[in-house]
Coordinates of C-alpha atoms in Angstrom, one line a residue:
X376 CA -4.4 -105.9 101.8
X377 CA -7.1 -106.4 99.2
X378 CA -7.3 -103.9 96.4
X379 CA -10.3 -102.0 95.0
X380 CA -12.6 -102.9 97.9
X381 CA -14.5 -101.3 100.7
X382 CA -12.9 -102.1 104.1
X383 CA -14.6 -101.6 107.5
X384 CA -12.4 -101.0 110.5
X385 CA -14.0 -100.1 113.9
X386 CA -17.3 -99.4 112.2
X387 CA -15.8 -96.9 109.7
X388 CA -15.6 -97.6 106.0
X389 CA -12.5 -97.0 103.9
X390 CA -11.6 -97.8 100.2
X391 CA -8.5 -99.6 99.2
X392 CA -7.4 -98.4 95.8
X393 CA -5.8 -100.5 93.0
X394 CA -2.3 -99.7 94.4
X395 CA -3.3 -100.8 97.9
X396 CA -3.4 -97.3 99.3
X397 CA -6.5 -95.9 101.1
X398 CA -8.5 -93.2 99.2
X399 CA -8.0 -89.9 101.1
X400 CA -9.9 -86.7 100.3
X401 CA -11.1 -88.4 97.1
X402 CA -14.3 -89.2 95.2
X403 CA -14.1 -92.9 94.1
X404 CA -16.3 -94.8 91.7
X405 CA -16.9 -98.3 92.9
X406 CA -19.3 -100.7 91.1
X407 CA -21.0 -97.8 89.2
X408 CA -21.6 -95.7 92.4
X409 CA -19.6 -92.7 93.6
X410 CA -18.4 -92.4 97.2
X411 CA -16.5 -89.5 98.9
X412 CA -13.8 -90.1 101.5
X413 CA -12.5 -87.5 104.0
X414 CA -9.0 -86.4 104.9
X415 CA -8.7 -89.5 107.1
X416 CA -9.9 -91.9 104.4
X417 CA -13.3 -92.4 106.1
X418 CA -16.4 -92.7 103.9
X419 CA -18.6 -89.6 104.2
X420 CA -22.4 -89.6 104.7
X421 CA -24.7 -86.5 104.6
X422 CA -23.8 -83.1 103.0
X423 CA -20.2 -82.7 101.9
X424 CA -18.3 -80.1 99.9
X425 CA -15.8 -81.7 97.5
X426 CA -13.8 -80.1 94.7
X427 CA -15.8 -76.8 95.0
X428 CA -19.2 -78.5 94.7
X429 CA -21.8 -79.6 97.3
X430 CA -22.9 -83.3 97.3
X431 CA -25.2 -85.5 99.4
X432 CA -24.0 -88.9 100.4
X433 CA -26.7 -91.3 101.4
X434 CA -26.5 -93.5 104.6
X435 CA -24.7 -96.2 102.6
X436 CA -22.2 -93.6 101.4
X437 CA -23.3 -93.5 97.8
X438 CA -23.5 -90.0 96.2
X439 CA -27.2 -89.3 95.6
X440 CA -28.0 -88.7 91.9
X441 CA -31.1 -87.4 90.1
X442 CA -33.1 -87.3 93.3
X443 CA -34.5 -84.9 95.9
X444 CA -32.7 -85.3 99.3
X445 CA -33.3 -84.0 102.8
X446 CA -30.8 -82.9 105.4
X447 CA -32.8 -82.1 108.5
X448 CA -35.4 -79.4 107.4
X449 CA -33.5 -78.5 104.3
X450 CA -34.2 -80.1 100.9
X451 CA -31.8 -80.3 97.9
X452 CA -31.8 -81.8 94.4
X453 CA -28.9 -83.9 93.3
X454 CA -28.2 -83.6 89.6
X455 CA -27.2 -86.5 87.2
X456 CA -23.5 -86.2 88.3
X457 CA -24.4 -85.9 92.0
X458 CA -23.7 -82.2 92.5
X459 CA -26.5 -80.4 94.3
X460 CA -28.1 -77.9 92.0
X461 CA -28.2 -74.2 92.8
X462 CA -29.9 -71.2 91.2
X463 CA -32.0 -73.6 89.3
X464 CA -35.7 -74.5 88.6
X465 CA -36.2 -78.3 88.5
X466 CA -39.1 -80.1 87.1
X467 CA -40.1 -83.3 88.9
X468 CA -43.2 -85.3 88.2
X469 CA -45.2 -82.4 86.8
X470 CA -44.2 -79.9 89.5
X471 CA -41.5 -77.3 89.6
X472 CA -39.1 -76.5 92.5
X473 CA -36.6 -73.6 92.8
X474 CA -33.2 -74.0 94.5
X475 CA -31.3 -71.0 95.7
X476 CA -27.6 -70.1 95.7
X477 CA -27.1 -72.2 98.8
X478 CA -28.5 -75.2 97.0
X479 CA -31.5 -75.3 99.3
X480 CA -35.1 -75.7 98.0
X481 CA -36.9 -72.3 98.3
X482 CA -40.3 -71.7 99.9
X483 CA -42.3 -68.5 100.0
X484 CA -41.8 -65.6 97.6
X485 CA -38.8 -65.8 95.3
X486 CA -37.4 -63.9 92.3
X487 CA -35.9 -66.3 89.8
X488 CA -34.6 -65.2 86.4
X489 CA -36.2 -61.8 86.8
X490 CA -39.7 -63.3 87.5
X491 CA -41.5 -63.5 90.8
X492 CA -42.9 -66.8 92.0
X493 CA -44.4 -68.2 95.2
X494 CA -43.3 -71.6 96.4
X495 CA -45.6 -73.5 98.7
X496 CA -44.5 -75.0 102.0
X497 CA -43.7 -78.3 100.2
X498 CA -41.5 -76.3 97.8
X499 CA -43.7 -76.7 94.7
X500 CA -44.0 -73.5 92.6
X501 CA -47.7 -72.4 92.9
X502 CA -49.6 -72.4 89.6
X503 CA -53.2 -71.3 88.9
X504 CA -53.4 -70.6 92.6
X505 CA -55.0 -67.8 94.6
X506 CA -53.4 -67.5 98.1
X507 CA -53.2 -65.1 101.0
X508 CA -50.0 -64.2 102.9
X509 CA -50.1 -61.7 105.8
X510 CA -53.6 -60.7 104.9
X511 CA -52.8 -59.9 101.3
X512 CA -54.1 -61.9 98.4
X513 CA -52.0 -62.9 95.4
X514 CA -52.4 -65.1 92.3
X515 CA -49.9 -67.4 90.7
X516 CA -50.7 -67.8 87.0
X517 CA -50.5 -71.0 84.9
X518 CA -46.7 -70.5 84.3
X519 CA -46.1 -69.9 88.0
X520 CA -45.3 -66.2 87.8
X521 CA -47.3 -63.8 90.0
X522 CA -50.0 -61.7 88.4
X523 CA -48.7 -58.1 88.6
X524 CA -50.1 -54.9 87.1
X525 CA -52.9 -56.9 85.4
X526 CA -56.4 -58.0 85.7
X527 CA -57.1 -61.7 85.3
X528 CA -60.4 -63.6 85.0
X529 CA -61.0 -66.6 87.1
X530 CA -64.3 -68.5 87.4
X531 CA -66.0 -65.7 85.5
X532 CA -64.8 -63.1 88.0
X533 CA -62.2 -60.4 87.4
X534 CA -59.3 -59.8 89.8
X535 CA -56.9 -56.8 89.6
X536 CA -53.4 -57.0 91.0
X537 CA -51.0 -54.1 91.7
X538 CA -47.3 -53.8 90.8
X539 CA -46.4 -56.0 93.9
X540 CA -48.9 -58.7 92.9
X541 CA -51.4 -57.8 95.7
X542 CA -55.1 -58.0 94.9
X543 CA -56.6 -54.5 94.8
X544 CA -60.0 -55.0 93.2
X545 CA -62.6 -57.7 92.2
X546 CA -65.5 -57.5 89.9
X547 CA -67.6 -59.2 87.3

């Protein structure tokens, strides 16, 4: 058997290590890309938990790195080492995204590091944005945090928000 090569048998991919054995329940680096193999030695695609961390393996088996990935409706962000981030705010192309404890991108209202934010349906943290949810109006400030217990001026008009961030008064 060839060594340090990917082998395809019956449509399944395996990795033959330097000693000729098959990689089983291992993460392998092959030509500068990481791959994860299951307990039967089969290369994994999709979401996988390995060594206490969550990873996403693309259709070609490569562990995704420094990229946003989707698994069905759920979105994740793969860090530089390929682990999916959790409890983290990520900056991508001028926008911010928040990922929860389950590694999934958050939408809607969220508290992160003691501050309240609103993440739009596309996951972007709202900034300088007036919006209405369930008939209540809110405002996300320039840093993304919700205006609470304060009056802000926007387009020469004053808006006052309560302790929950709900608009309670407008004026000049």
